[in-house]
Structure formats: structure tokens, C-alpha cells
Coordinates of C-alpha atoms and ligand atoms in Angstrom, one line a residue:
M1 CA 46.8 69.1 78.5
T2 CA 46.7 68.0 74.9
L3 CA 46.6 70.0 71.7
S4 CA 42.9 69.2 71.2
D5 CA 42.2 70.9 74.5
L6 CA 43.8 74.2 73.3
T7 CA 41.5 77.2 72.8
L8 CA 42.9 80.5 71.7
D9 CA 41.0 82.6 74.2
R10 CA 42.6 84.1 77.3
D11 CA 42.0 81.1 79.5
G12 CA 43.2 78.7 76.8
L13 CA 46.4 80.7 76.2
I14 CA 47.1 80.8 80.0
A15 CA 46.6 77.1 80.3
A16 CA 49.0 76.5 77.3
L17 CA 51.6 78.8 78.8
E18 CA 51.4 77.1 82.1
C19 CA 51.5 73.6 80.8
T20 CA 55.1 72.2 80.9
D21 CA 54.3 68.7 79.5
P22 CA 57.0 68.2 76.9
A23 CA 54.6 66.2 74.7
F24 CA 52.2 69.1 74.6
E25 CA 54.9 71.6 73.9
E26 CA 56.3 69.5 71.1
A27 CA 52.8 69.0 69.6
L28 CA 52.1 72.8 69.8
R29 CA 55.4 73.6 68.1
Q30 CA 54.7 71.1 65.3
E31 CA 51.2 72.5 64.8
A32 CA 52.5 76.1 64.6
Y33 CA 55.1 75.0 62.1
R34 CA 52.4 73.4 60.0
V35 CA 50.3 76.6 60.1
K36 CA 53.3 78.7 59.2
V37 CA 54.1 76.6 56.1
A38 CA 50.4 76.6 55.1
H39 CA 50.1 80.4 55.4
V40 CA 53.5 82.0 54.7
G41 CA 55.6 79.1 53.4
K42 CA 59.0 77.7 54.4
N43 CA 60.9 80.9 53.7
V44 CA 62.9 82.6 56.4
Y45 CA 63.4 86.3 55.6
L46 CA 66.7 87.9 56.5
R47 CA 67.2 91.4 58.0
G48 CA 70.9 92.4 58.4
L49 CA 71.0 94.0 61.9
I50 CA 73.2 97.1 62.2
E51 CA 73.5 98.2 65.9
I52 CA 74.3 101.9 65.2
S53 CA 75.0 103.1 68.7
N54 CA 74.7 102.1 72.4
R55 CA 74.2 105.7 73.6
C56 CA 70.7 106.0 75.0
R57 CA 68.8 108.7 76.9
K58 CA 66.7 106.1 78.6
D59 CA 67.3 104.1 81.8
C60 CA 65.2 100.9 81.4
L61 CA 65.9 98.9 84.5
Y62 CA 66.6 95.7 82.6
C63 CA 68.9 96.9 79.8
G64 CA 72.7 96.8 79.8
I65 CA 73.1 99.9 77.7
R66 CA 70.8 102.1 79.8
R67 CA 72.1 105.6 80.4
G68 CA 72.9 104.9 84.0
N69 CA 75.3 102.1 83.3
A70 CA 78.7 103.7 83.7
A71 CA 80.5 100.4 83.1
C72 CA 79.2 100.3 79.5
P73 CA 81.8 101.7 77.0
R74 CA 79.9 103.8 74.5
Y75 CA 80.2 103.9 70.7
E76 CA 78.5 105.3 67.6
L77 CA 79.1 103.9 64.1
S78 CA 80.2 106.4 61.5
D79 CA 78.2 106.8 58.3
E80 CA 80.9 104.9 56.5
E81 CA 80.7 102.0 58.9
V82 CA 76.9 101.8 58.6
L83 CA 77.1 101.9 54.8
A84 CA 79.8 99.3 54.7
A85 CA 77.7 97.0 56.8
A86 CA 74.7 97.6 54.6
T87 CA 76.7 97.0 51.5
Y88 CA 77.8 93.7 52.9
A89 CA 74.2 92.8 53.7
A90 CA 73.1 93.8 50.2
R91 CA 75.9 91.7 48.6
Q92 CA 75.0 88.7 50.7
R93 CA 71.5 89.2 49.2
F94 CA 69.8 89.8 52.6
G95 CA 66.6 91.6 51.5
S96 CA 66.5 94.1 54.3
V97 CA 68.5 95.8 57.0
V98 CA 67.5 97.0 60.4
I99 CA 69.1 100.0 62.0
Q100 CA 68.8 99.6 65.8
G101 CA 70.2 101.5 68.7
G102 CA 69.7 103.4 71.9
E103 CA 67.0 106.1 71.9
R104 CA 68.3 109.6 71.0
S105 CA 66.5 112.8 70.4
D106 CA 69.3 115.2 69.4
T107 CA 69.1 116.9 66.1
A108 CA 72.5 115.6 64.9
F109 CA 71.3 112.0 65.4
I110 CA 67.9 112.5 63.8
Q111 CA 69.6 114.1 60.7
K112 CA 72.1 111.3 60.6
I113 CA 69.4 108.7 60.4
T114 CA 67.6 110.7 57.6
R115 CA 70.8 110.9 55.7
L116 CA 71.6 107.2 56.2
V117 CA 68.2 106.0 55.2
K118 CA 68.5 107.9 51.9
A119 CA 72.0 106.5 51.3
L120 CA 70.8 102.9 52.2
K121 CA 68.2 103.2 49.5
Q122 CA 70.9 104.1 47.1
I123 CA 73.2 101.2 48.2
G124 CA 70.4 98.7 47.6
T125 CA 69.8 100.0 44.1
E126 CA 73.5 100.0 43.2
N127 CA 73.8 96.4 44.3
G128 CA 70.8 95.4 42.1
L129 CA 68.3 94.9 44.9
P130 CA 66.6 97.7 46.7
L131 CA 67.0 97.1 50.4
G132 CA 64.0 97.0 52.7
I133 CA 64.8 99.4 55.6
T134 CA 63.6 98.8 59.2
L135 CA 64.3 101.3 62.0
S136 CA 64.3 100.5 65.7
L137 CA 65.4 103.6 67.5
G138 CA 62.8 104.0 70.3
E139 CA 60.2 106.6 70.8
Q140 CA 60.4 109.7 68.6
S141 CA 58.0 112.5 67.9
R142 CA 55.5 112.0 65.1
D143 CA 57.4 114.5 63.0
V144 CA 60.6 112.6 63.3
Y145 CA 58.9 109.3 62.4
A146 CA 57.4 111.0 59.4
E147 CA 60.8 112.5 58.3
W148 CA 62.4 109.0 58.4
F149 CA 59.4 107.5 56.6
D150 CA 59.6 110.1 53.8
A151 CA 63.4 109.4 53.6
G152 CA 62.6 105.7 52.7
A153 CA 62.2 103.7 55.9
H154 CA 59.1 101.5 55.7
R155 CA 59.2 99.3 58.8
Y156 CA 59.7 100.3 62.5
L157 CA 60.1 98.0 65.5
L158 CA 59.0 99.3 68.9
R159 CA 58.4 96.7 71.5
I160 CA 55.7 97.5 74.0
E161 CA 57.9 95.4 76.4
S162 CA 54.8 94.4 78.3
S163 CA 51.2 95.1 77.5
N164 CA 50.4 95.2 81.3
P165 CA 50.9 98.9 82.3
D166 CA 51.6 97.8 85.9
L167 CA 54.4 95.5 84.9
Y168 CA 55.7 98.1 82.5
R169 CA 56.0 100.5 85.4
K170 CA 57.9 98.0 87.5
I171 CA 60.6 97.6 84.9
H172 CA 61.1 101.2 84.1
P173 CA 62.0 104.2 86.2
Q174 CA 59.1 106.5 87.2
D175 CA 60.7 109.7 85.9
G176 CA 58.3 110.9 83.2
L177 CA 60.6 109.7 80.4
H178 CA 59.5 106.1 80.6
S179 CA 55.8 106.1 80.1
Y180 CA 53.6 103.1 79.0
E181 CA 51.0 105.6 77.6
R182 CA 53.7 107.4 75.6
R183 CA 55.0 104.2 74.2
L184 CA 51.6 103.1 73.1
E185 CA 51.0 106.5 71.5
A186 CA 54.3 106.2 69.6
L187 CA 53.2 102.7 68.3
Y188 CA 49.9 104.1 67.0
D189 CA 51.8 107.1 65.4
L190 CA 53.9 104.7 63.5
K191 CA 50.9 102.9 62.2
A192 CA 49.1 106.2 61.2
I193 CA 52.1 107.4 59.3
G194 CA 52.1 104.2 57.2
Y195 CA 55.0 102.2 58.6
Q196 CA 54.7 98.4 58.9
A197 CA 54.8 98.8 62.7
G198 CA 56.1 95.9 64.6
T199 CA 56.0 95.4 68.4
G200 CA 56.9 92.7 70.9
V201 CA 57.7 91.9 74.5
M202 CA 60.3 90.3 76.7
I203 CA 59.4 86.9 77.9
G204 CA 60.2 85.5 81.3
M205 CA 60.8 88.7 83.2
P206 CA 60.6 89.2 86.9
F207 CA 57.0 89.9 88.1
Q208 CA 55.6 88.6 84.8
T209 CA 52.8 86.0 84.9
A210 CA 51.3 83.6 82.3
A211 CA 48.2 85.8 82.3
D212 CA 50.5 88.8 81.3
L213 CA 51.9 86.8 78.4
A214 CA 48.5 85.7 77.3
D215 CA 47.4 89.4 77.4
D216 CA 50.5 90.3 75.3
L217 CA 49.4 87.8 72.6
L218 CA 45.9 89.3 72.6
F219 CA 47.4 92.8 72.5
F220 CA 49.4 91.9 69.4
R221 CA 46.2 90.7 67.7
R222 CA 44.3 93.9 68.7
F223 CA 47.2 96.1 67.5
G224 CA 47.1 94.1 64.2
G225 CA 50.7 94.8 63.3
P226 CA 52.3 92.8 60.4
M227 CA 55.3 91.8 62.4
I228 CA 56.2 90.8 66.0
G229 CA 59.6 90.4 67.5
M230 CA 59.6 89.0 71.1
G231 CA 62.3 87.2 72.9
P232 CA 63.3 85.8 76.3
Y233 CA 64.5 88.2 78.9
H234 CA 68.1 87.7 80.1
P235 CA 69.7 89.4 83.1
N236 CA 72.5 91.9 82.8
A237 CA 74.6 92.0 86.0
E238 CA 75.0 95.8 85.8
T239 CA 71.2 96.6 85.8
P240 CA 69.0 97.6 88.7
L241 CA 66.5 94.8 87.9
T242 CA 69.2 92.1 88.3
R243 CA 70.7 93.8 91.3
S244 CA 67.2 93.9 93.0
G245 CA 67.4 90.2 93.2
A246 CA 63.9 89.8 91.8
S247 CA 63.4 86.2 90.7
Y248 CA 62.6 85.1 87.2
P249 CA 62.0 81.7 85.5
S250 CA 65.0 79.4 84.9
D251 CA 66.8 79.3 81.6
E252 CA 65.0 76.2 80.6
A253 CA 61.6 77.7 81.5
R254 CA 62.3 81.0 79.6
F255 CA 63.5 79.1 76.5
S256 CA 60.4 76.9 76.5
L257 CA 58.1 80.0 77.1
G258 CA 59.9 81.8 74.3
L259 CA 59.2 79.0 71.8
K260 CA 55.6 78.6 73.1
M261 CA 54.9 82.3 72.7
I262 CA 56.0 82.1 69.0
A263 CA 53.9 79.0 68.4
L264 CA 50.8 80.4 70.0
L265 CA 51.2 83.7 68.1
R266 CA 51.5 81.8 64.8
L267 CA 48.2 80.1 65.6
L268 CA 46.5 83.4 66.5
M269 CA 48.0 85.4 63.6
P270 CA 48.9 82.9 60.8
D271 CA 49.9 85.5 58.2
I272 CA 52.2 87.8 60.0
N273 CA 56.0 88.0 60.2
I274 CA 57.4 86.6 63.4
A275 CA 61.0 87.0 64.3
A276 CA 63.1 84.3 66.0
A277 CA 64.9 86.7 68.3
T278 CA 68.6 86.8 68.9
S279 CA 67.9 86.2 72.6
L280 CA 66.8 82.6 71.8
E281 CA 70.3 81.9 70.8
V282 CA 71.6 82.4 74.3
F283 CA 70.1 79.1 75.4
S284 CA 71.3 77.0 72.5
P285 CA 73.2 77.4 69.2
R286 CA 70.0 76.1 67.6
G287 CA 67.8 78.6 69.5
R288 CA 66.7 80.6 66.5
V289 CA 66.4 77.5 64.3
L290 CA 64.0 76.1 67.0
G291 CA 62.2 79.4 66.8
L292 CA 61.8 78.9 63.0
L293 CA 60.5 75.4 63.6
S294 CA 58.0 76.7 66.1
G295 CA 56.4 79.2 63.7
A296 CA 58.8 82.1 63.3
N297 CA 59.8 83.2 59.8
V298 CA 62.3 86.1 60.2
I299 CA 65.8 86.3 61.6
M300 CA 68.2 89.2 61.9
P301 CA 71.8 88.1 61.4
N302 CA 74.1 90.7 62.9
V303 CA 76.3 92.6 60.5
T304 CA 77.5 95.2 63.0
P305 CA 81.3 95.6 62.9
E306 CA 82.7 93.2 65.4
A307 CA 84.8 95.7 67.4
Q308 CA 81.6 97.5 68.4
L309 CA 79.3 94.5 68.6
V310 CA 80.6 93.4 72.0
K311 CA 79.7 96.8 73.4
Y312 CA 76.0 96.4 72.5
N313 CA 75.6 94.4 75.6
L314 CA 71.9 94.4 76.4
Y315 CA 72.3 91.3 78.5
D316 CA 75.1 88.9 79.6
R317 CA 76.2 86.0 77.4
K318 CA 75.1 87.6 74.1
T319 CA 75.8 85.4 71.2
L320 CA 75.6 86.1 67.5
L321 CA 74.6 84.5 64.3
R322 CA 76.9 85.8 61.7
D323 CA 75.7 85.5 58.2
R324 CA 78.5 83.3 57.0
Q325 CA 77.1 80.6 59.3
L326 CA 73.7 80.9 57.8
N327 CA 73.7 78.1 55.3
D328 CA 75.2 75.7 57.9
V329 CA 72.9 76.7 60.7
L330 CA 69.8 77.0 58.8
H331 CA 70.3 74.0 56.5
S332 CA 67.2 72.0 57.0
D333 CA 64.5 70.5 54.7
Q334 CA 62.0 72.5 56.9
I335 CA 63.5 75.9 56.2
R336 CA 64.2 77.8 53.0
I337 CA 66.3 81.0 53.1
G338 CA 64.5 83.8 51.3
F339 CA 67.6 85.4 49.8
G340 CA 67.1 88.7 48.1
Q341 CA 63.5 89.3 49.2
W342 CA 62.0 92.0 51.4
G343 CA 59.6 89.5 52.8
D344 CA 56.9 91.9 53.9
A345 CA 53.9 90.2 55.4
V346 CA 50.9 90.0 53.1
L347 CA 47.8 90.5 55.2
Ligands
SAM1 N1 66.2 101.6 72.2 C1 65.2 101.0 71.4 C2 64.0 100.5 72.1 O1 64.1 100.3 73.3 O2 63.0 100.3 71.5 C3 65.7 99.9 70.5 C4 66.9 99.2 71.0 S1 66.5 98.2 72.5 C5 68.1 97.6 73.0 C6 65.8 96.7 71.7 C7 65.2 95.7 72.6 O3 66.1 95.1 73.4 C8 64.2 96.3 73.6 O4 62.9 96.6 73.0 C9 64.1 95.2 74.7 O5 63.0 94.4 74.5 C10 65.4 94.4 74.4 N2 66.2 94.2 75.6 C11 66.8 95.1 76.4 N3 67.3 94.6 77.5 C12 67.1 93.3 77.4 C13 67.3 92.2 78.3 N4 68.0 92.4 79.4 N5 66.9 90.9 77.9 C14 66.3 90.8 76.7 N6 66.0 91.8 75.9 C15 66.3 93.0 76.2
SF4_2 FE1 67.6 102.4 75.8 FE2 66.2 100.7 74.4 FE3 67.9 99.9 76.3 FE4 65.7 101.2 77.0 S1 65.8 99.1 76.0 S2 67.7 101.6 77.8 S3 65.4 102.6 75.3 S4 68.4 100.9 74.4

């Protein structure tokens, strides 16, 4: 297949995802980079990632911090630790922070997030640059989402994980708490409240087909969100999905699929924010840079205190891009770092 054969309908997307010709893949990535620069420029926007806690009430079959993983030492950052990490991000002139963590529904946690969002607003202002605030704390009631929005959060990341309900059911326990329909409802709640709602999927999972991934891309376009964060799946040895022995594509195939998904999404939705996910970095120290050169325009350098970072072990071999490496790693004529900018998508 060549680039001129590519059509952006379901069949064309499947053909592109199935084509492993390196010349096609390279041409696709270059075209996606060209479209990115034409529509959103060379800037990469930075979101300082603060992993607030690995306590979670859910038991997703693929995730290393799932409730059922007794081998996972648990932690929760104090308010002071979160604010110190955010101050650091603000002083480094990252335009935004992301508070991410396991899903919790207890009142103390909900109130803590409300309190922190208000304090984060203050920190940004004190450091001369109001911080954009993104939350990624799973499914919550509409009232909780509204409370956090009113406190000052304006973006929310909630991956659909797979837009295929059957695949979703295969990778989650069937216990009433892990429902595809509920997740979808939560995504639409976020949009209705006024958040910039972002979603995404894992790429290269057991049971997943090229048709599933093509449908994911079309789902993103239907949902119409201004940001997408999707990344390759990696096994964690302590999870039921890994233990089941279900097969999944090789490292090489997942890396190439991850980059191809970014590139195809950029062609489908030229104006949105697309994150180069941390999970790309597992394959290569240049994983995220290659994501940026394939059409992505957002990265999330981790600013979580290092002592806790190692416990946020979603998958094995987690690597990190610390901010101090940013200039070195991202130095390229093809990338410009958007220091001090929120970098919301303009749609
Ligand atoms: N608990 C919240 C949620 O699930 O939306 C936010 C935190 S959760 C750890 C963030 C994302 O990590 C999930 O949406 C999932 O896509 C990703 N993730 C979890 N386990 C993974 C794995 N084994 N490989 C790749 N990504 C994984
Ligand atoms: Fe919890 Fe999110 Fe991991 Fe699922 S993916 S177990 S909700 S942290």
C-alpha cells in the first residue's frame, strides 16, 4: 500500500493499520507531521503529570494498580506534596498540570480534589502564570464532576479504553462496577458540564483487531473531543490479563501501531490535541519524540515525587521523562516547546 491509496473511511483505516511496509509507515508519519504543523504548528504543549494516588476501587484486568493486586504498595500524596509538584511545574513554565490517579468515590477524596484544584489555581497565579488544570480520576457522578469544574478544573481525561463493548467486557471484570455504558455516560456528562473532555484507548491489547482500532478512531471523531491520549498496552505480570496468557502483538508491532494510530488520528482530526503517551517511551528513549514527529502535540512530563513514582506501576518497565531532560530530548528543528502556554485546542 502507498500513501496515495489511503482513504480515511473504515476500510482504508483497517488497511493502513494492517500494512506493515516500513516505507508506507514512514510516509504516513511524515504526512501526519506535515498536517500537524499546518494546523496546530510545531509547538508541543506540556502538562506536568502528578500521580496523586494508586489506591483504586476498580479492578481492570490489565492494570497494575487494580484493587486486587496485593503486591502493589499503596500511597497517596499529601496536599503539600501535590502543591510542591505543581509549584515546580509552574516554575518550569509548564502551562498545565494533570492530576491523575486511581478511581475513588469516598467523600474525603472528593473534597481533597476540590480543595487542591482551588489551591492549584492560586499557585499558578502566584507564579505569574495561571495553570491549566486537567483531572483524570476515573468515573464520578455528574455532581462530583460539576463540583471539580466549578472549583477550576477545565479538562478531564477519561479513556474509553476500547470503543468495542465486547472487547471492553473482555478486559474488565463483570461485576457491575466496570460497565462500558457507564463509562460512555460519564464521558458525555463531562462534555455536557463544559469540560474539554479527552478520551483514548490502549493499543495492541489481547483480543484487539485492526477493525477495533479503526472503530476507535471513528469513535473519537464522533465524540468530537478536543484531545485524545492513547498509548500502547504493556503487560503487568501481576494482572489477570497477563496471567491468562492471552497473546498480544510484539513490542515492535505495538510501537508501530501506536505511532500509526497517532498519525491516522491527525489526518482524521487535524486541529485537536493529541498526546504522545508515556507508554511509547517503554519501547525507546525517543518513543515520545517519535510520537510528536508522527502528529502528536502534547506530552506529560512526570513531576510526581520520585519515592512514590515507582509505586504507580500500571505496567512493567515504566520509564519516565523528567522535565530536566526536556530540552535535550525534545531538541529538534521539528519541535518547539510551548513553555508557559495552556495549549487548549482551538476547534
Ligand atoms: N483511574 C483512572 C482511569 O482509569 O481512567 C485514571 C488513571 S488510569 C491508571 C490511566 C490509564 O492508564 C487508563 O485509562 C489506561 O488506559 C492506562 N493503563 C492502565 N493499565 C495499562 C497497561 N497495562 N498498559 C497501558 N496502559 C494502561
Ligand atoms: Fe483503577 Fe484506572 Fe487502573 Fe482501572 S485503569 S484499575 S480505574 S487506576
